Amino acid sequence: MKSAGIRGAGYAIPSQKISNDDFSKMGLETSDEWIVARTGIKTRYIADENTTSATLAEAAARKAIQNAGLTRTEIDMVICATTSPEYPLFPSNACLLQHRLNLRQVPSFDLSAACSGFSYALTTGAQFIATGAAKNILVVASDCLSKFVDWQDRSICVLFGDGAGAIVLSETAQPGLSYSRLYSDGGHGNILCVPPDKTPPHIVMNGKAVFKVAVENVIPAIEEALSQTQITGESLTWFIPHQANIRIIQMIAQKVGIPEEKVLLNIAELGNTSAASIPIAIAQAAETGKFKPGDTILMAGFGAGFTWGINVLQWT
């Protein structure tokens, strides 16, 4: 079985920045202090009417391919994780990317696992590399959930920012992705969803339930990953969690013994960018030179479905 590693990464965010104070100016009964205390978010970037999850994905993908040192003819597959595609049903964002990036007629498909989308897409791509079906896979996670929020609901609209993160997952002779495990429990589907009877469609969330389900499921999943890979929170180089809520992140890290300085965060500036949050964090860290060859990175995605997934890799 062949090993898969991250060869290059890139990200893109919209230009429109919204601060917590802007919500007060919009007439919402909230404040910067209230939002930061409950979420850890100070700002987020929102897509305008001409910006979609596919346009952001394209920008992130171009950077990832360039940073990987590859040409468009060397990409063997496109996997796009999104729950907010440019077209409501079809074509997929991945097919739009294949065309807009002028790639060969390679397999291209979308994958829907909400905020766990990148964990699912990364794991899926690694299987194609492991079996020799592909050598270089463009894995993109992109969401514009600001288009699906009720801007009068202060419990929801302050949370989400838009963005895209992309990686090129490539066959490597060095140790790369060493552990992946995905989970789901549809019995919790109603705690975070877009109900079919809402017009226009918008996100509905039971915040307390999401917090409880995330913590109760992600912690044992990480503990299992650490046990299987024989690493500890102390020996781990970096932990990249889905950027949902700072209190969830802090509790998970504390319970599994990961020191605060090993946790990569972008939630304060970007908010919850859904499936894109982990690959954006990867691309930002790579861009600033945080990662060194051989670094051990643990990633934990979790979100609507309810879904969650854990990946462990060596930075190559």
PDB file of N, CA and C in Angstrom, residues 135-203:
ATOM      1  N   LYS A 135      -1.863   9.467  -8.210  1.00  0.00           N
ATOM      2  CA  LYS A 135      -0.620   9.891  -7.579  1.00  0.00           C
ATOM      3  C   LYS A 135      -0.735  11.274  -6.949  1.00  0.00           C
ATOM      4  N   ASN A 136      -1.504  12.164  -7.589  1.00  0.00           N
ATOM      5  CA  ASN A 136      -1.673  13.526  -7.087  1.00  0.00           C
ATOM      6  C   ASN A 136      -3.151  13.893  -7.107  1.00  0.00           C
ATOM      7  N   ILE A 137      -3.712  14.139  -5.942  1.00  0.00           N
ATOM      8  CA  ILE A 137      -5.137  14.432  -5.835  1.00  0.00           C
ATOM      9  C   ILE A 137      -5.331  15.829  -5.245  1.00  0.00           C
ATOM     10  N   LEU A 138      -6.137  16.617  -5.924  1.00  0.00           N
ATOM     11  CA  LEU A 138      -6.508  17.931  -5.415  1.00  0.00           C
ATOM     12  C   LEU A 138      -7.690  17.763  -4.467  1.00  0.00           C
ATOM     13  N   VAL A 139      -7.451  18.045  -3.193  1.00  0.00           N
ATOM     14  CA  VAL A 139      -8.499  17.942  -2.173  1.00  0.00           C
ATOM     15  C   VAL A 139      -8.834  19.356  -1.711  1.00  0.00           C
ATOM     16  N   VAL A 140     -10.064  19.759  -1.926  1.00  0.00           N
ATOM     17  CA  VAL A 140     -10.498  21.124  -1.606  1.00  0.00           C
ATOM     18  C   VAL A 140     -11.692  21.072  -0.664  1.00  0.00           C
ATOM     19  N   ALA A 141     -11.720  21.969   0.301  1.00  0.00           N
ATOM     20  CA  ALA A 141     -12.890  22.137   1.164  1.00  0.00           C
ATOM     21  C   ALA A 141     -13.287  23.604   1.103  1.00  0.00           C
ATOM     22  N   SER A 142     -14.534  23.856   0.751  1.00  0.00           N
ATOM     23  CA  SER A 142     -14.970  25.236   0.552  1.00  0.00           C
ATOM     24  C   SER A 142     -16.423  25.392   0.947  1.00  0.00           C
ATOM     25  N   ASP A 143     -16.709  26.423   1.715  1.00  0.00           N
ATOM     26  CA  ASP A 143     -18.096  26.670   2.118  1.00  0.00           C
ATOM     27  C   ASP A 143     -18.387  28.159   2.216  1.00  0.00           C
ATOM     28  N   CYS A 144     -19.614  28.497   1.877  1.00  0.00           N
ATOM     29  CA  CYS A 144     -20.144  29.858   2.053  1.00  0.00           C
ATOM     30  C   CYS A 144     -21.445  29.752   2.826  1.00  0.00           C
ATOM     31  N   LEU A 145     -21.334  29.379   4.085  1.00  0.00           N
ATOM     32  CA  LEU A 145     -22.539  29.175   4.891  1.00  0.00           C
ATOM     33  C   LEU A 145     -23.197  30.481   5.307  1.00  0.00           C
ATOM     34  N   SER A 146     -22.515  31.616   5.073  1.00  0.00           N
ATOM     35  CA  SER A 146     -23.159  32.900   5.362  1.00  0.00           C
ATOM     36  C   SER A 146     -24.397  33.095   4.495  1.00  0.00           C
ATOM     37  N   LYS A 147     -24.457  32.376   3.386  1.00  0.00           N
ATOM     38  CA  LYS A 147     -25.613  32.473   2.498  1.00  0.00           C
ATOM     39  C   LYS A 147     -26.808  31.694   3.040  1.00  0.00           C
ATOM     40  N   PHE A 148     -26.602  30.969   4.148  1.00  0.00           N
ATOM     41  CA  PHE A 148     -27.665  30.134   4.719  1.00  0.00           C
ATOM     42  C   PHE A 148     -27.872  30.414   6.199  1.00  0.00           C
ATOM     43  N   VAL A 149     -27.698  31.659   6.596  1.00  0.00           N
ATOM     44  CA  VAL A 149     -27.963  32.025   7.982  1.00  0.00           C
ATOM     45  C   VAL A 149     -29.098  33.046   8.038  1.00  0.00           C
ATOM     46  N   ASP A 150     -29.801  33.025   9.135  1.00  0.00           N
ATOM     47  CA  ASP A 150     -30.805  34.046   9.435  1.00  0.00           C
ATOM     48  C   ASP A 150     -30.068  35.199  10.107  1.00  0.00           C
ATOM     49  N   TRP A 151     -29.964  36.336   9.429  1.00  0.00           N
ATOM     50  CA  TRP A 151     -29.164  37.440   9.936  1.00  0.00           C
ATOM     51  C   TRP A 151     -29.820  38.167  11.112  1.00  0.00           C
ATOM     52  N   GLN A 152     -30.988  37.686  11.533  1.00  0.00           N
ATOM     53  CA  GLN A 152     -31.620  38.210  12.739  1.00  0.00           C
ATOM     54  C   GLN A 152     -31.441  37.269  13.922  1.00  0.00           C
ATOM     55  N   ASP A 153     -30.820  36.105  13.687  1.00  0.00           N
ATOM     56  CA  ASP A 153     -30.605  35.119  14.738  1.00  0.00           C
ATOM     57  C   ASP A 153     -29.167  35.256  15.244  1.00  0.00           C
ATOM     58  N   ARG A 154     -29.003  35.899  16.390  1.00  0.00           N
ATOM     59  CA  ARG A 154     -27.655  36.193  16.879  1.00  0.00           C
ATOM     60  C   ARG A 154     -26.894  34.938  17.293  1.00  0.00           C
ATOM     61  N   SER A 155     -27.585  33.843  17.548  1.00  0.00           N
ATOM     62  CA  SER A 155     -26.910  32.616  17.950  1.00  0.00           C
ATOM     63  C   SER A 155     -26.269  31.907  16.769  1.00  0.00           C
ATOM     64  N   ILE A 156     -26.676  32.272  15.544  1.00  0.00           N
ATOM     65  CA  ILE A 156     -26.178  31.614  14.341  1.00  0.00           C
ATOM     66  C   ILE A 156     -25.317  32.539  13.487  1.00  0.00           C
ATOM     67  N   CYS A 157     -25.820  33.734  13.202  1.00  0.00           N
ATOM     68  CA  CYS A 157     -25.167  34.580  12.194  1.00  0.00           C
ATOM     69  C   CYS A 157     -23.782  35.049  12.604  1.00  0.00           C
ATOM     70  N   VAL A 158     -23.494  35.067  13.905  1.00  0.00           N
ATOM     71  CA  VAL A 158     -22.172  35.525  14.349  1.00  0.00           C
ATOM     72  C   VAL A 158     -21.103  34.445  14.192  1.00  0.00           C
ATOM     73  N   LEU A 159     -21.517  33.211  13.936  1.00  0.00           N
ATOM     74  CA  LEU A 159     -20.596  32.086  13.959  1.00  0.00           C
ATOM     75  C   LEU A 159     -19.827  31.885  12.668  1.00  0.00           C
ATOM     76  N   PHE A 160     -20.525  32.015  11.533  1.00  0.00           N
ATOM     77  CA  PHE A 160     -19.969  31.495  10.287  1.00  0.00           C
ATOM     78  C   PHE A 160     -19.250  32.540   9.447  1.00  0.00           C
ATOM     79  N   GLY A 161     -18.095  32.130   8.947  1.00  0.00           N
ATOM     80  CA  GLY A 161     -17.368  32.888   7.948  1.00  0.00           C
ATOM     81  C   GLY A 161     -17.201  32.006   6.725  1.00  0.00           C
ATOM     82  N   ASP A 162     -16.873  32.602   5.596  1.00  0.00           N
ATOM     83  CA  ASP A 162     -16.721  31.864   4.347  1.00  0.00           C
ATOM     84  C   ASP A 162     -15.245  31.695   4.006  1.00  0.00           C
ATOM     85  N   GLY A 163     -14.929  30.646   3.273  1.00  0.00           N
ATOM     86  CA  GLY A 163     -13.540  30.444   2.888  1.00  0.00           C
ATOM     87  C   GLY A 163     -13.320  29.103   2.232  1.00  0.00           C
ATOM     88  N   ALA A 164     -12.110  28.910   1.727  1.00  0.00           N
ATOM     89  CA  ALA A 164     -11.732  27.659   1.082  1.00  0.00           C
ATOM     90  C   ALA A 164     -10.295  27.321   1.423  1.00  0.00           C
ATOM     91  N   GLY A 165     -10.046  26.050   1.615  1.00  0.00           N
ATOM     92  CA  GLY A 165      -8.690  25.555   1.814  1.00  0.00           C
ATOM     93  C   GLY A 165      -8.468  24.387   0.878  1.00  0.00           C
ATOM     94  N   ALA A 166      -7.261  24.260   0.342  1.00  0.00           N
ATOM     95  CA  ALA A 166      -6.964  23.190  -0.612  1.00  0.00           C
ATOM     96  C   ALA A 166      -5.593  22.600  -0.325  1.00  0.00           C
ATOM     97  N   ILE A 167      -5.461  21.320  -0.586  1.00  0.00           N
ATOM     98  CA  ILE A 167      -4.162  20.652  -0.520  1.00  0.00           C
ATOM     99  C   ILE A 167      -3.991  19.795  -1.757  1.00  0.00           C
ATOM    100  N   VAL A 168      -2.748  19.520  -2.105  1.00  0.00           N
ATOM    101  CA  VAL A 168      -2.445  18.468  -3.071  1.00  0.00           C
ATOM    102  C   VAL A 168      -1.932  17.285  -2.266  1.00  0.00           C
ATOM    103  N   LEU A 169      -2.676  16.190  -2.329  1.00  0.00           N
ATOM    104  CA  LEU A 169      -2.325  14.956  -1.635  1.00  0.00           C
ATOM    105  C   LEU A 169      -1.585  14.073  -2.632  1.00  0.00           C
ATOM    106  N   SER A 170      -0.355  13.711  -2.312  1.00  0.00           N
ATOM    107  CA  SER A 170       0.482  13.005  -3.280  1.00  0.00           C
ATOM    108  C   SER A 170       1.076  11.730  -2.700  1.00  0.00           C
ATOM    109  N   GLU A 171       1.350  10.802  -3.600  1.00  0.00           N
ATOM    110  CA  GLU A 171       2.074   9.591  -3.230  1.00  0.00           C
ATOM    111  C   GLU A 171       3.456   9.980  -2.728  1.00  0.00           C
ATOM    112  N   THR A 172       3.888   9.385  -1.616  1.00  0.00           N
ATOM    113  CA  THR A 172       5.173   9.729  -1.042  1.00  0.00           C
ATOM    114  C   THR A 172       5.874   8.485  -0.533  1.00  0.00           C
ATOM    115  N   ALA A 173       7.200   8.485  -0.652  1.00  0.00           N
ATOM    116  CA  ALA A 173       7.980   7.370  -0.125  1.00  0.00           C
ATOM    117  C   ALA A 173       8.192   7.525   1.372  1.00  0.00           C
ATOM    118  N   GLN A 174       7.951   8.717   1.884  1.00  0.00           N
ATOM    119  CA  GLN A 174       8.117   8.990   3.307  1.00  0.00           C
ATOM    120  C   GLN A 174       6.810   8.702   4.040  1.00  0.00           C
ATOM    121  N   PRO A 175       6.865   8.521   5.359  1.00  0.00           N
ATOM    122  CA  PRO A 175       5.621   8.370   6.119  1.00  0.00           C
ATOM    123  C   PRO A 175       4.743   9.607   5.938  1.00  0.00           C
ATOM    124  N   GLY A 176       3.492   9.419   5.640  1.00  0.00           N
ATOM    125  CA  GLY A 176       2.577  10.537   5.457  1.00  0.00           C
ATOM    126  C   GLY A 176       1.376  10.375   6.360  1.00  0.00           C
ATOM    127  N   LEU A 177       0.215  10.163   5.742  1.00  0.00           N
ATOM    128  CA  LEU A 177      -1.003   9.952   6.520  1.00  0.00           C
ATOM    129  C   LEU A 177      -0.948   8.561   7.142  1.00  0.00           C
ATOM    130  N   SER A 178      -0.844   8.516   8.463  1.00  0.00           N
ATOM    131  CA  SER A 178      -0.647   7.241   9.156  1.00  0.00           C
ATOM    132  C   SER A 178      -1.910   6.710   9.818  1.00  0.00           C
ATOM    133  N   TYR A 179      -2.917   7.571   9.974  1.00  0.00           N
ATOM    134  CA  TYR A 179      -4.138   7.137  10.673  1.00  0.00           C
ATOM    135  C   TYR A 179      -5.308   7.966  10.190  1.00  0.00           C
ATOM    136  N   SER A 180      -6.392   7.282   9.877  1.00  0.00           N
ATOM    137  CA  SER A 180      -7.656   7.951   9.534  1.00  0.00           C
ATOM    138  C   SER A 180      -8.809   7.100  10.029  1.00  0.00           C
ATOM    139  N   ARG A 181      -9.740   7.751  10.671  1.00  0.00           N
ATOM    140  CA  ARG A 181     -10.969   7.048  11.052  1.00  0.00           C
ATOM    141  C   ARG A 181     -12.128   8.031  11.023  1.00  0.00           C
ATOM    142  N   LEU A 182     -13.204   7.603  10.396  1.00  0.00           N
ATOM    143  CA  LEU A 182     -14.388   8.440  10.221  1.00  0.00           C
ATOM    144  C   LEU A 182     -15.565   7.854  10.986  1.00  0.00           C
ATOM    145  N   TYR A 183     -16.458   8.743  11.438  1.00  0.00           N
ATOM    146  CA  TYR A 183     -17.606   8.323  12.237  1.00  0.00           C
ATOM    147  C   TYR A 183     -18.847   9.121  11.836  1.00  0.00           C
ATOM    148  N   SER A 184     -20.017   8.557  12.155  1.00  0.00           N
ATOM    149  CA  SER A 184     -21.256   9.318  12.007  1.00  0.00           C
ATOM    150  C   SER A 184     -22.318   8.767  12.949  1.00  0.00           C
ATOM    151  N   ASP A 185     -23.262   9.615  13.287  1.00  0.00           N
ATOM    152  CA  ASP A 185     -24.425   9.220  14.089  1.00  0.00           C
ATOM    153  C   ASP A 185     -25.590  10.084  13.656  1.00  0.00           C
ATOM    154  N   GLY A 186     -26.365   9.574  12.696  1.00  0.00           N
ATOM    155  CA  GLY A 186     -27.501  10.316  12.168  1.00  0.00           C
ATOM    156  C   GLY A 186     -28.605  10.562  13.176  1.00  0.00           C
ATOM    157  N   GLY A 187     -28.529   9.896  14.323  1.00  0.00           N
ATOM    158  CA  GLY A 187     -29.515  10.138  15.370  1.00  0.00           C
ATOM    159  C   GLY A 187     -29.447  11.539  15.937  1.00  0.00           C
ATOM    160  N   HIS A 188     -28.325  12.219  15.697  1.00  0.00           N
ATOM    161  CA  HIS A 188     -28.166  13.599  16.159  1.00  0.00           C
ATOM    162  C   HIS A 188     -28.307  14.593  15.005  1.00  0.00           C
ATOM    163  N   GLY A 189     -28.899  14.158  13.919  1.00  0.00           N
ATOM    164  CA  GLY A 189     -28.998  15.003  12.737  1.00  0.00           C
ATOM    165  C   GLY A 189     -29.766  16.293  12.945  1.00  0.00           C
ATOM    166  N   ASN A 190     -30.729  16.274  13.851  1.00  0.00           N
ATOM    167  CA  ASN A 190     -31.591  17.449  14.017  1.00  0.00           C
ATOM    168  C   ASN A 190     -31.000  18.540  14.892  1.00  0.00           C
ATOM    169  N   ILE A 191     -29.832  18.315  15.501  1.00  0.00           N
ATOM    170  CA  ILE A 191     -29.282  19.349  16.385  1.00  0.00           C
ATOM    171  C   ILE A 191     -28.548  20.437  15.603  1.00  0.00           C
ATOM    172  N   LEU A 192     -28.236  20.152  14.351  1.00  0.00           N
ATOM    173  CA  LEU A 192     -27.591  21.137  13.487  1.00  0.00           C
ATOM    174  C   LEU A 192     -27.981  20.797  12.055  1.00  0.00           C
ATOM    175  N   CYS A 193     -28.891  21.585  11.492  1.00  0.00           N
ATOM    176  CA  CYS A 193     -29.460  21.202  10.203  1.00  0.00           C
ATOM    177  C   CYS A 193     -30.038  22.411   9.478  1.00  0.00           C
ATOM    178  N   VAL A 194     -30.411  22.184   8.230  1.00  0.00           N
ATOM    179  CA  VAL A 194     -31.184  23.153   7.450  1.00  0.00           C
ATOM    180  C   VAL A 194     -32.522  22.492   7.163  1.00  0.00           C
ATOM    181  N   PRO A 195     -33.552  22.766   7.971  1.00  0.00           N
ATOM    182  CA  PRO A 195     -34.843  22.088   7.827  1.00  0.00           C
ATOM    183  C   PRO A 195     -35.473  22.346   6.458  1.00  0.00           C
ATOM    184  N   PRO A 196     -36.127  21.346   5.889  1.00  0.00           N
ATOM    185  CA  PRO A 196     -36.715  21.504   4.559  1.00  0.00           C
ATOM    186  C   PRO A 196     -37.886  22.469   4.506  1.00  0.00           C
ATOM    187  N   ASP A 197     -38.458  22.799   5.680  1.00  0.00           N
ATOM    188  CA  ASP A 197     -39.632  23.670   5.694  1.00  0.00           C
ATOM    189  C   ASP A 197     -39.290  25.147   5.919  1.00  0.00           C
ATOM    190  N   LYS A 198     -37.996  25.464   5.965  1.00  0.00           N
ATOM    191  CA  LYS A 198     -37.594  26.847   6.185  1.00  0.00           C
ATOM    192  C   LYS A 198     -37.438  27.568   4.845  1.00  0.00           C
ATOM    193  N   THR A 199     -38.121  28.709   4.706  1.00  0.00           N
ATOM    194  CA  THR A 199     -38.029  29.496   3.479  1.00  0.00           C
ATOM    195  C   THR A 199     -37.680  30.942   3.820  1.00  0.00           C
ATOM    196  N   PRO A 200     -36.547  31.462   3.289  1.00  0.00           N
ATOM    197  CA  PRO A 200     -35.520  30.725   2.552  1.00  0.00           C
ATOM    198  C   PRO A 200     -34.780  29.756   3.466  1.00  0.00           C
ATOM    199  N   PRO A 201     -34.075  28.765   2.891  1.00  0.00           N
ATOM    200  CA  PRO A 201     -33.366  27.783   3.720  1.00  0.00           C
ATOM    201  C   PRO A 201     -32.327  28.444   4.607  1.00  0.00           C
ATOM    202  N   HIS A 202     -32.313  28.076   5.881  1.00  0.00           N
ATOM    203  CA  HIS A 202     -31.288  28.606   6.772  1.00  0.00           C
ATOM    204  C   HIS A 202     -30.977  27.618   7.892  1.00  0.00           C
ATOM    205  N   ILE A 203     -29.802  27.822   8.486  1.00  0.00           N
ATOM    206  CA  ILE A 203     -29.280  26.897   9.489  1.00  0.00           C
ATOM    207  C   ILE A 203     -30.019  27.058  10.814  1.00  0.00           C
TER     208      ILE A 203
END
